[in-house]
Coordinates of C-alpha atoms in Angstrom, one line a residue:
Chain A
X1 CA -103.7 42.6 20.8
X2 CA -102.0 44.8 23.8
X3 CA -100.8 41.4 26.5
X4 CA -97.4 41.4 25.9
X5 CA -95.4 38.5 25.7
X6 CA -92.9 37.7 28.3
X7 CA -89.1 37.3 29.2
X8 CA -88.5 35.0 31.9
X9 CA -85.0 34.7 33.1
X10 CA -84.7 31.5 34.6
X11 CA -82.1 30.6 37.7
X12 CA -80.9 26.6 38.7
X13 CA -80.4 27.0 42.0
X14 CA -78.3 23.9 43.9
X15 CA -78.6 24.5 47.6
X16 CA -78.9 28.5 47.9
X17 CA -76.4 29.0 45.1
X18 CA -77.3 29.9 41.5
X19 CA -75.7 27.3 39.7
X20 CA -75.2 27.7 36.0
X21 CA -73.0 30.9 36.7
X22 CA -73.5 34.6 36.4
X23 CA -71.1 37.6 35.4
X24 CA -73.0 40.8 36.0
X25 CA -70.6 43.8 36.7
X26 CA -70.5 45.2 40.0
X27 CA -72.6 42.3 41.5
X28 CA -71.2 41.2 44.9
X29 CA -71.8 37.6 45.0
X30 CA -72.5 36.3 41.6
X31 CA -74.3 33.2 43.3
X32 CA -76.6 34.8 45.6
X33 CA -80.4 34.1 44.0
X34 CA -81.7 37.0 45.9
X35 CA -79.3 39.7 44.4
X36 CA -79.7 37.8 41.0
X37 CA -83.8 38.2 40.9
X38 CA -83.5 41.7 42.1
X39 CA -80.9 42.3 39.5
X40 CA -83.3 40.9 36.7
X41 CA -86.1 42.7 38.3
X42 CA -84.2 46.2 37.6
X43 CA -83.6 45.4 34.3
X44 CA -87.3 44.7 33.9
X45 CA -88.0 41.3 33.7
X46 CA -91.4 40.0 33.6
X47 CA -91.0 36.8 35.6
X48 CA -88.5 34.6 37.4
X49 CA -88.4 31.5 37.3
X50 CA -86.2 29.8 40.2
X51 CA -85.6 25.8 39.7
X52 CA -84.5 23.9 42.5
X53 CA -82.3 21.3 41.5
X54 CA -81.0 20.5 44.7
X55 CA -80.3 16.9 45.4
X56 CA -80.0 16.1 49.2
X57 CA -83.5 16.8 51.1
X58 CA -81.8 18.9 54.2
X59 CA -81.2 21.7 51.8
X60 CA -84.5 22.1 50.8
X61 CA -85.3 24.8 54.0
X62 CA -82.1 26.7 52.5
X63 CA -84.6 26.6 49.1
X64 CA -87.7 28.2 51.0
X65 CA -85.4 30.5 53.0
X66 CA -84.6 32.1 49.3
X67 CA -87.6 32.1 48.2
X68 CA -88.6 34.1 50.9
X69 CA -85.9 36.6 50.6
X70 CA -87.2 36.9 47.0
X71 CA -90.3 37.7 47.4
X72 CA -90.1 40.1 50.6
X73 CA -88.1 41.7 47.3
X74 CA -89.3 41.7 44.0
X75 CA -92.6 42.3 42.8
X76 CA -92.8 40.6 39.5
X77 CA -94.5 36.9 39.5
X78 CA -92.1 34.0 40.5
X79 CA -92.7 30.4 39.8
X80 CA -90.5 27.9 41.6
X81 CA -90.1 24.7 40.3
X82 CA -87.7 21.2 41.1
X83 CA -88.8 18.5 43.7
X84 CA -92.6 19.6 44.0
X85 CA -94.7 16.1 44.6
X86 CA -96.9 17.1 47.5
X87 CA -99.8 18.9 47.8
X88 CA -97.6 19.8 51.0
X89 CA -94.6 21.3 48.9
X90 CA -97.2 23.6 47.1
X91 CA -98.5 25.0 50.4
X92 CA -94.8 25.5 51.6
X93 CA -93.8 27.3 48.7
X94 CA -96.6 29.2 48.1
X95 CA -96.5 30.3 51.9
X96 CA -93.0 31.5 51.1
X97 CA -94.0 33.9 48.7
X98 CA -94.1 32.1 45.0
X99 CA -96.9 32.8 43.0
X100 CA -96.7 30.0 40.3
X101 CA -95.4 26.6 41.0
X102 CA -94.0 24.2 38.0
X103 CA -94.6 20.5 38.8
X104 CA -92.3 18.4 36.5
X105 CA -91.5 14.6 37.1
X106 CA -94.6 14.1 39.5
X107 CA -97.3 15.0 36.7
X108 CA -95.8 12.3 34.9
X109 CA -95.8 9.3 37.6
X110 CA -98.9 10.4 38.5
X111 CA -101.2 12.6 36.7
X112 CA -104.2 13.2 39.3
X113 CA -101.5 15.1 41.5
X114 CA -101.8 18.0 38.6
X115 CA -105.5 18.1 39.0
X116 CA -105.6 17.7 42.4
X117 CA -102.9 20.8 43.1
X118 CA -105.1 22.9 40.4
X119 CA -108.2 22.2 42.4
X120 CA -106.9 23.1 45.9
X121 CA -104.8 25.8 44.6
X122 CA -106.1 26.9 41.7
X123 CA -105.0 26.8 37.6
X124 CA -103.4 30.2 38.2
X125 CA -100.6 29.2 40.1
X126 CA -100.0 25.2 38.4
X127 CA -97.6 25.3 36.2
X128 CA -96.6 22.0 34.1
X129 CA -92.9 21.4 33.2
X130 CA -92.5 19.1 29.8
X131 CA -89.3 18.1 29.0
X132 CA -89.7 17.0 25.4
X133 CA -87.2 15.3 23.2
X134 CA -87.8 14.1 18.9
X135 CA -88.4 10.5 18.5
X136 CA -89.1 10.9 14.7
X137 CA -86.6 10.3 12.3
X138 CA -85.6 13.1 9.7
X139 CA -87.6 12.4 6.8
X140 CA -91.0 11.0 9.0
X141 CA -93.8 12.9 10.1
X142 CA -91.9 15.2 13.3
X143 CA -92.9 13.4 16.6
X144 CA -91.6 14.0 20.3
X145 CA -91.9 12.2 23.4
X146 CA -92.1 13.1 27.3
X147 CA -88.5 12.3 28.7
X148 CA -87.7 12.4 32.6
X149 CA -84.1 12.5 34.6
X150 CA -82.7 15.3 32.4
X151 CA -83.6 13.9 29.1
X152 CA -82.3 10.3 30.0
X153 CA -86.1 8.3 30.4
X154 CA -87.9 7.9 27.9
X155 CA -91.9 7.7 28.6
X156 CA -93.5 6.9 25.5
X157 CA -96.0 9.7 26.1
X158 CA -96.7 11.9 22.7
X159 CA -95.5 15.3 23.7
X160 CA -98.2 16.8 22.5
X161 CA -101.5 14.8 23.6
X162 CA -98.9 15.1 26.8
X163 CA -100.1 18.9 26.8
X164 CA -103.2 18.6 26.0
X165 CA -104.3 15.7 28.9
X166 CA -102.2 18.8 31.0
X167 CA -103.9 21.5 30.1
X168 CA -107.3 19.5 30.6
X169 CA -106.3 18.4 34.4
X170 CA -106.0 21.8 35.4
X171 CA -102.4 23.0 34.2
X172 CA -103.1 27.2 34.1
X173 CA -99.7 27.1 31.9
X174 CA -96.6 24.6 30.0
X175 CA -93.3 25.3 30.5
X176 CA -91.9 23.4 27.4
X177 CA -88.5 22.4 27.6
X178 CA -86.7 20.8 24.6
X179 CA -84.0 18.4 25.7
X180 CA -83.0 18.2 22.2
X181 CA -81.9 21.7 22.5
X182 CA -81.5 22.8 26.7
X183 CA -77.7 23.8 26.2
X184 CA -76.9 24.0 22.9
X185 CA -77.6 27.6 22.2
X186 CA -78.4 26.8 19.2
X187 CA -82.2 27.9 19.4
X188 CA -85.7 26.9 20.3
X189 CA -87.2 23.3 18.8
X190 CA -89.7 25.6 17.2
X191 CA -91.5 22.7 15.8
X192 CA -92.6 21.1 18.7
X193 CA -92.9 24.5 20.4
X194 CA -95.8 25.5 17.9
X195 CA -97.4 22.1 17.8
X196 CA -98.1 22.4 21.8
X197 CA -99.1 25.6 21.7
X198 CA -101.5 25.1 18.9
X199 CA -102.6 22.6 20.7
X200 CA -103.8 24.1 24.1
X201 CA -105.8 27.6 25.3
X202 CA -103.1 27.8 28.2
X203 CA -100.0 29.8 27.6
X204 CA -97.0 28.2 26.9
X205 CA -93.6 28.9 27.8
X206 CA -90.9 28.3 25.1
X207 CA -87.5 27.0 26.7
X208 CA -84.5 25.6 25.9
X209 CA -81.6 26.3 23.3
X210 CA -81.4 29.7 23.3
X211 CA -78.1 31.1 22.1
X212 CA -79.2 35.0 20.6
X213 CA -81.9 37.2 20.3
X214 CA -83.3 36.0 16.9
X215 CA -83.9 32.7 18.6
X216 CA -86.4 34.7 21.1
X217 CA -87.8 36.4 18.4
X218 CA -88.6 32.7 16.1
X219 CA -89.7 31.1 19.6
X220 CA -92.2 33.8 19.8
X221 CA -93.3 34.4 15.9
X222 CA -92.8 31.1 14.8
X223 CA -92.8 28.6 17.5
X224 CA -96.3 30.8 18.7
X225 CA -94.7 30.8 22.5
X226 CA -96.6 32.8 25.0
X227 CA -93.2 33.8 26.5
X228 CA -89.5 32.9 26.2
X229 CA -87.1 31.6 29.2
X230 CA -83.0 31.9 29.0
X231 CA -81.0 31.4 31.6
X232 CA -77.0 31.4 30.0
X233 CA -77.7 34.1 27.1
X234 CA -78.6 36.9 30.4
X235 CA -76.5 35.5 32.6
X236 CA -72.8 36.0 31.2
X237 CA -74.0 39.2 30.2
X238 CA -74.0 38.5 26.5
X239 CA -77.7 40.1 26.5
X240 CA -79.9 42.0 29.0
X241 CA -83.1 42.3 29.1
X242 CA -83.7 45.4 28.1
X243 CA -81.5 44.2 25.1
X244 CA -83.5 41.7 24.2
X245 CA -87.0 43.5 25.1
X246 CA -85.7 46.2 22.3
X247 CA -84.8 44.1 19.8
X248 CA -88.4 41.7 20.1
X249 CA -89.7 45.0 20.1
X250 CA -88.4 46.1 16.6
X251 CA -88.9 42.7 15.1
X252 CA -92.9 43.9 15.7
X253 CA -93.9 41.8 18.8
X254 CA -96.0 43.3 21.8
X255 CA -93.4 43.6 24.7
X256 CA -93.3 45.9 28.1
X257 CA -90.6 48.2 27.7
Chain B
X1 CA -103.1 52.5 61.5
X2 CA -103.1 49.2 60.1
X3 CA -104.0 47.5 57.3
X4 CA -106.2 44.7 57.7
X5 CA -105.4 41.7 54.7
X6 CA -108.5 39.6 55.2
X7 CA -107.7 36.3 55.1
X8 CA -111.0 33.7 54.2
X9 CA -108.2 31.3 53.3
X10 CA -108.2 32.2 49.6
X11 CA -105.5 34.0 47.5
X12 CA -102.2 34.7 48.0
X13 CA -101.9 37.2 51.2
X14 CA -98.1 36.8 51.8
X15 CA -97.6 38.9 48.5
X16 CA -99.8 41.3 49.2
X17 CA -99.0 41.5 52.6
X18 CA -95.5 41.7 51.5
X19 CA -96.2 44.5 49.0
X20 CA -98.1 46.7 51.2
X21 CA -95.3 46.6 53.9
X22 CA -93.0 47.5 50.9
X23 CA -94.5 51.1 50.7
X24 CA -96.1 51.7 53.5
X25 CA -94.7 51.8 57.9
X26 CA -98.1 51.3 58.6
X27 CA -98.6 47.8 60.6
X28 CA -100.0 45.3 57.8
X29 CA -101.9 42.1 59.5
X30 CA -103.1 39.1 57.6
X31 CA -106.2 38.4 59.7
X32 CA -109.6 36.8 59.9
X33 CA -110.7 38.0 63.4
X34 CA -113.9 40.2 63.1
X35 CA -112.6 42.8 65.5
X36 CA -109.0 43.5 63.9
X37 CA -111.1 43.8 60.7
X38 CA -113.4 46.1 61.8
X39 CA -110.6 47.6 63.9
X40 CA -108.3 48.3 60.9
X41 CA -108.1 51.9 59.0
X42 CA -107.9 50.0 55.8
X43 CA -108.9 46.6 54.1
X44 CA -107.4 44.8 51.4
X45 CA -110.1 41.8 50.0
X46 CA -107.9 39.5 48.3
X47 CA -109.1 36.6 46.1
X48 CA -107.4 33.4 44.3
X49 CA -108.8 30.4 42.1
X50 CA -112.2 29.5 41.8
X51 CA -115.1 32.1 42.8
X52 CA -117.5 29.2 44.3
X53 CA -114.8 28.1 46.7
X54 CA -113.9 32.4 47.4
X55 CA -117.4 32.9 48.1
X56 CA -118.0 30.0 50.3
X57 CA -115.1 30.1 52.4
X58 CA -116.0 34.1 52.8
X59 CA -119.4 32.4 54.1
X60 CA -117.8 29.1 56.3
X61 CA -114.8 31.6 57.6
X62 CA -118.7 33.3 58.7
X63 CA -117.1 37.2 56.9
X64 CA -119.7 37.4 54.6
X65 CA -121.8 39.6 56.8
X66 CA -119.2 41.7 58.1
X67 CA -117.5 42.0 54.7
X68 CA -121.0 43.7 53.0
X69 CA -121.3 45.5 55.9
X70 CA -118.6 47.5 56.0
X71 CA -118.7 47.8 52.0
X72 CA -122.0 49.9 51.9
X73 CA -120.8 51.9 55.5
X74 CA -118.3 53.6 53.3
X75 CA -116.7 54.2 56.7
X76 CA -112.5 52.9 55.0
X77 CA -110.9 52.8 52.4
X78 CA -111.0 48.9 51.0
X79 CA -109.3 47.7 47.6
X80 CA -110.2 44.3 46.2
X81 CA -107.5 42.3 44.4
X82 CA -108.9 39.8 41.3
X83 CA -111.2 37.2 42.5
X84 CA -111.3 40.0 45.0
X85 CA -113.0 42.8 42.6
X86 CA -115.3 39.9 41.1
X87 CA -116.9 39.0 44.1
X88 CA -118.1 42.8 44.6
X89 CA -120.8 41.9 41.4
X90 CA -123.9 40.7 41.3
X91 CA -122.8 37.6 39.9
X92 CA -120.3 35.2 38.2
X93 CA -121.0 32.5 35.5
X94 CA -118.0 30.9 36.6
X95 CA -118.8 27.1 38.4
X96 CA -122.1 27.3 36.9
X97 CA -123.3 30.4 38.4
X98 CA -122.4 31.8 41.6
X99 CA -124.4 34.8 44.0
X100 CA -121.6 37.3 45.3
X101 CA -121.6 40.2 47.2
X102 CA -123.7 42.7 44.8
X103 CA -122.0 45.6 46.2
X104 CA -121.8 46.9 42.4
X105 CA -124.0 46.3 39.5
X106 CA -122.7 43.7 37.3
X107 CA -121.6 40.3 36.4
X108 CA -118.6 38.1 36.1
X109 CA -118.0 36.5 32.5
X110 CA -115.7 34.2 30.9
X111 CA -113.7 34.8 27.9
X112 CA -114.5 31.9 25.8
X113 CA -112.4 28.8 24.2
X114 CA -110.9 28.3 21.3
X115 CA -110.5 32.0 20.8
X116 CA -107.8 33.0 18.0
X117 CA -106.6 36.2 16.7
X118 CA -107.6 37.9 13.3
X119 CA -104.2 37.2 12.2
X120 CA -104.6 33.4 13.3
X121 CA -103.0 33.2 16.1
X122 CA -104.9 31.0 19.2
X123 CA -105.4 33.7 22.3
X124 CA -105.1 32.0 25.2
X125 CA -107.4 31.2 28.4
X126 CA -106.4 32.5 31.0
X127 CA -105.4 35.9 30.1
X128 CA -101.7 35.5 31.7
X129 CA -99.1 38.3 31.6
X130 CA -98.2 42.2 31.5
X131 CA -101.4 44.1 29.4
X132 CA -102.4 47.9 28.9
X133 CA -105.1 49.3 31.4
X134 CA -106.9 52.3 29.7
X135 CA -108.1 54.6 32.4
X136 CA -111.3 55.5 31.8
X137 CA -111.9 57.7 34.8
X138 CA -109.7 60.0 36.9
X139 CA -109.1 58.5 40.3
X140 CA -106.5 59.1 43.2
X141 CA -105.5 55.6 43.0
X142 CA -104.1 56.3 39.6
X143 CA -102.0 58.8 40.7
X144 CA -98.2 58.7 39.0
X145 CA -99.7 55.9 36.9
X146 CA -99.7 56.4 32.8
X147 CA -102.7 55.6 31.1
X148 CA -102.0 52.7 29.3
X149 CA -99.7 51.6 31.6
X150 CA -99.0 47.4 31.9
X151 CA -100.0 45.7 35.1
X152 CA -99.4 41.7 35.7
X153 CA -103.4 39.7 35.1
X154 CA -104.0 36.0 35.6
X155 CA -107.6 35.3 35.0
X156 CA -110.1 33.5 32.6
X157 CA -113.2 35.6 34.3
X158 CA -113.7 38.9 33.9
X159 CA -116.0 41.8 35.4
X160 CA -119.0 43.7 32.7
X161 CA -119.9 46.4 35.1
X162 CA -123.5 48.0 34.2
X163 CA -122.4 51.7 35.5
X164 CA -120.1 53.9 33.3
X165 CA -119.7 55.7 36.8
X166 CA -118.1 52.5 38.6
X167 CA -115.2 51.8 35.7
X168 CA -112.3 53.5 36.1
X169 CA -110.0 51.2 33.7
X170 CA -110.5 48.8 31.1
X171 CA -108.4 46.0 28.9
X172 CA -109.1 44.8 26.3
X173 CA -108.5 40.8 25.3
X174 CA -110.1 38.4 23.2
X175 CA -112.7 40.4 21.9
X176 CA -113.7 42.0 25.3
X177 CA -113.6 44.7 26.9
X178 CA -112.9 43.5 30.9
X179 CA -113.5 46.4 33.4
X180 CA -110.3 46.0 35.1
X181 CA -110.9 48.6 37.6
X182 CA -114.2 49.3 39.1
X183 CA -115.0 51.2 42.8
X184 CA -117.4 53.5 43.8
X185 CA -117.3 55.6 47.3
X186 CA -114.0 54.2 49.5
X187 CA -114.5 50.9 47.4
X188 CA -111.8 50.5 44.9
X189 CA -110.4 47.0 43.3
X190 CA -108.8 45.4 40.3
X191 CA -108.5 42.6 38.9
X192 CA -104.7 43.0 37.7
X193 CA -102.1 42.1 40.6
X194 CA -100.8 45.2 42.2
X195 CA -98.0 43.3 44.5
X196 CA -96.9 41.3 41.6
X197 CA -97.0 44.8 39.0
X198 CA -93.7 45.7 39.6
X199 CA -92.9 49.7 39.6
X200 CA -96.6 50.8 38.5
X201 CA -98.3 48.3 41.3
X202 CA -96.3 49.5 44.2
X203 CA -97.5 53.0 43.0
X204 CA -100.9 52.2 43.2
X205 CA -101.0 50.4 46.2
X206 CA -98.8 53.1 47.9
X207 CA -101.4 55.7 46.5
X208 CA -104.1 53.1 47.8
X209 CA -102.2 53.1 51.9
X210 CA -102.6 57.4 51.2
X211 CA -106.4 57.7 49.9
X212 CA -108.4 59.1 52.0
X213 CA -111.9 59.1 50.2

């Protein structure tokens, strides 16, 4: 088995401006996405993923206007995610130079979108965000549920069969989120991370909770994730990728060094 | 010089486009126009999503001819880029079978479902991320590229060439061997991504803008 698994830093961007905060040394402007991706690009990332979380429409053209700059510049994939509900928003993005895009509220209030954006654009580049969050007490069989708004709405839909009715409409990848976990550093829901991807042929994409580099390393070996996404633990410079690359490296996963 | 990026509507040309204007001061055009094509000193036959819909907007965008034309005059250099490569077979068993070009002996195959590992773990369809190309025969596109080197896939079809001669890099996932790089003459094409491979995809499609076959 050669296909390596991936590192995918991942930048919030609020109109034009990364917003969770970086400290790189001897980066000019620590909230300029463009100097950010090529940054991670050096170091030898093997992704980027850029989420729009931009509230007011207006700045949405700043948005495409990055993406742009990123892609006339790096030459890894890059998914864009955050406020995609049109067919329309696809094209635009697409256009601008992202390769994957990561639909995330709009799968859920309405379903057909996913398959119709896989059909006209093809499974390659539809990526489908779950944000997943336990609904299972301690002792009872574990259980999560599809939560919108940042965790805050519940859905009722079973996380898993969730991923499954995704990967079935067309989804070419999951981009699994634990809201349990987003924030905490405190490391990957790995159980609900390894019942999705047992459950699907796509890939999925472990996220949320990641404080250290043994966290990557469980995501990957016991959580079964295709690839890992951090955003904080790269950031403030606590790890680079080449750090972590190494150390998934030594604990006997396939990585491009 | 330019580099004509046909555009039949399918696959993502503003990468590629991108790319290419990355290594190259050559003027690269996105284009669909019959005599930029056949004006151009070099092609680029991109490809994205399904191989029925490639194939038949090749056909509506009315390239088809012109495309296998200019494939067996072996007059410029041309490199085809995933569904790009797999329309140069003979055929694809994606969509429930689908004629292509049949520039090159072969056929297009899928991996399977429900494939897993010998230690257990489920491989997934499609084969997405950075995996080891094995080059199998010496070629100028290759130049100040390791063997073994990773480049960036996204596919759930792959390419069984029938001539040894034609496969100049294979990977192997799931099981199968997928000829990942196939040419023969000025005809070159892989079904990797060059323009998203960072360092090692430039190369090759900087090696590609100087072939001169």
């Amino acid at each position: 088995m050669t296909l390596a698994k991936r590192i995918i830093p991942c930048l919030d961007v609020d109109a034009g401006r990364v917003v969770k905060g970086v400290n790189f040394v001897g980066i000019r402007d620590a909230g300029d996405p463009v100097e950010i991706a090529k940054r991670y690009n050096q170091q030898g990332a093997d992704e980027i993923t850029f989420l729009d979380i931009t509230a007011s429409h207006e700045d949405r053209d700043t948005t495409v206007e990055m993406v742009e700059r990123i892609a006339g510049e790096v030459f890894i994939p890059l998914t864009v995610g955050g406020g995609i509900r049109r067919c329309e928003d696809i094209r635009t993005m697409l256009n601008a130079g992202a390769d994957k895009i990561s639909i995330n509220t709009a799968a859920v209030t309405n379903p057909e979108f996913v398959r119709e954006a896989a059909e006209r654009f093809g499974s390659q580049c539809i990526v489908v965000a779950i944000d997943a969050k336990r609904v299972s007490a301690e002792d009872e069989t574990p259980r999560w549920e599809i939560f919108t708004h940042g965790g805050r709405r519940p859905t009722g839909l079973d996380a898993v069969e969730w991923a499954r009715k995704m990967a079935d409409y067309g989804a070419g990848e999951l981009l699994l989120t634990s809201m349990d976990r987003d924030g905490t550093k405190v490391g990957f829901d790995l159980g609900v991370t390894r019942a999705i991807s047992d459950a699907v042929d796509v890939p999925v994409i472990a996220s949320g909770g990641v404080g250290n580099l043994d966290h990557l390393v469980a995501g990957v070996r016991e959580g079964g994730a295709d690839a890992v996404l951090a955003a904080s633990i790269f950031h403030f410079g606590e790890y680079t990728i080449p750090d972590a690359k190494r150390y998934m490296a030594e604990h006997g996963i396939e990585m491009r060094l | 010089m330019t580099i004509a990026v046909i555009d039949y509507g399918m696959g993502n040309l503003h990468s590629v486009a991108k790319a290419l204007e990355h290594v190259t001061h050559e003027n690269v055009m996105v284009t669909r126009d019959p005599r930029s094509i056949r004006g151009a000193s070099r092609l680029v036959l991109p490809g994205q999503g399904a191989i029925r819909d490639c194939i038949g907007e090749l056909e509506r965008t009315e390239l088809t001819g012109l495309v296998k034309e200019l494939l067996t005059a072996q007059a410029k250099p041309l490199l085809g880029i995933c569904v790009g490569q797999q329309m140069l077979f003979e055929r694809s068993e994606e969509n429930g079978g689908v004629d292509c070009l049949g520039f090159l002996p072969g056929r297009v195959r899928h991996f399977g479902q429900h494939l897993s590992s010998p230690d257990g773990e489920r491989l997934k369809v499609p084969h997405m991320g950075w995996n080891r190309v094995a080059q199998r025969h010496a070629h100028p596109l290759w130049n100040g590229i390791d063997d073994g080197a990773r480049f960036y896939f996204v596919h759930s079809y792959f390419v069984e060439a029938d001539s040894d001669g034609d496969i100049f890099g294979t990977t192997d996932y799931a099981g199968a061997e997928a000829h990942v790089a196939t040419g023969r003459g000025t005809v070159f094409a892989v079904q990797f991504h060059p323009e998203k491979s960072a360092r090692d995809g430039l190369q090759l499609l900087e090696n590609f803008v100087n072939w001169a076959p």
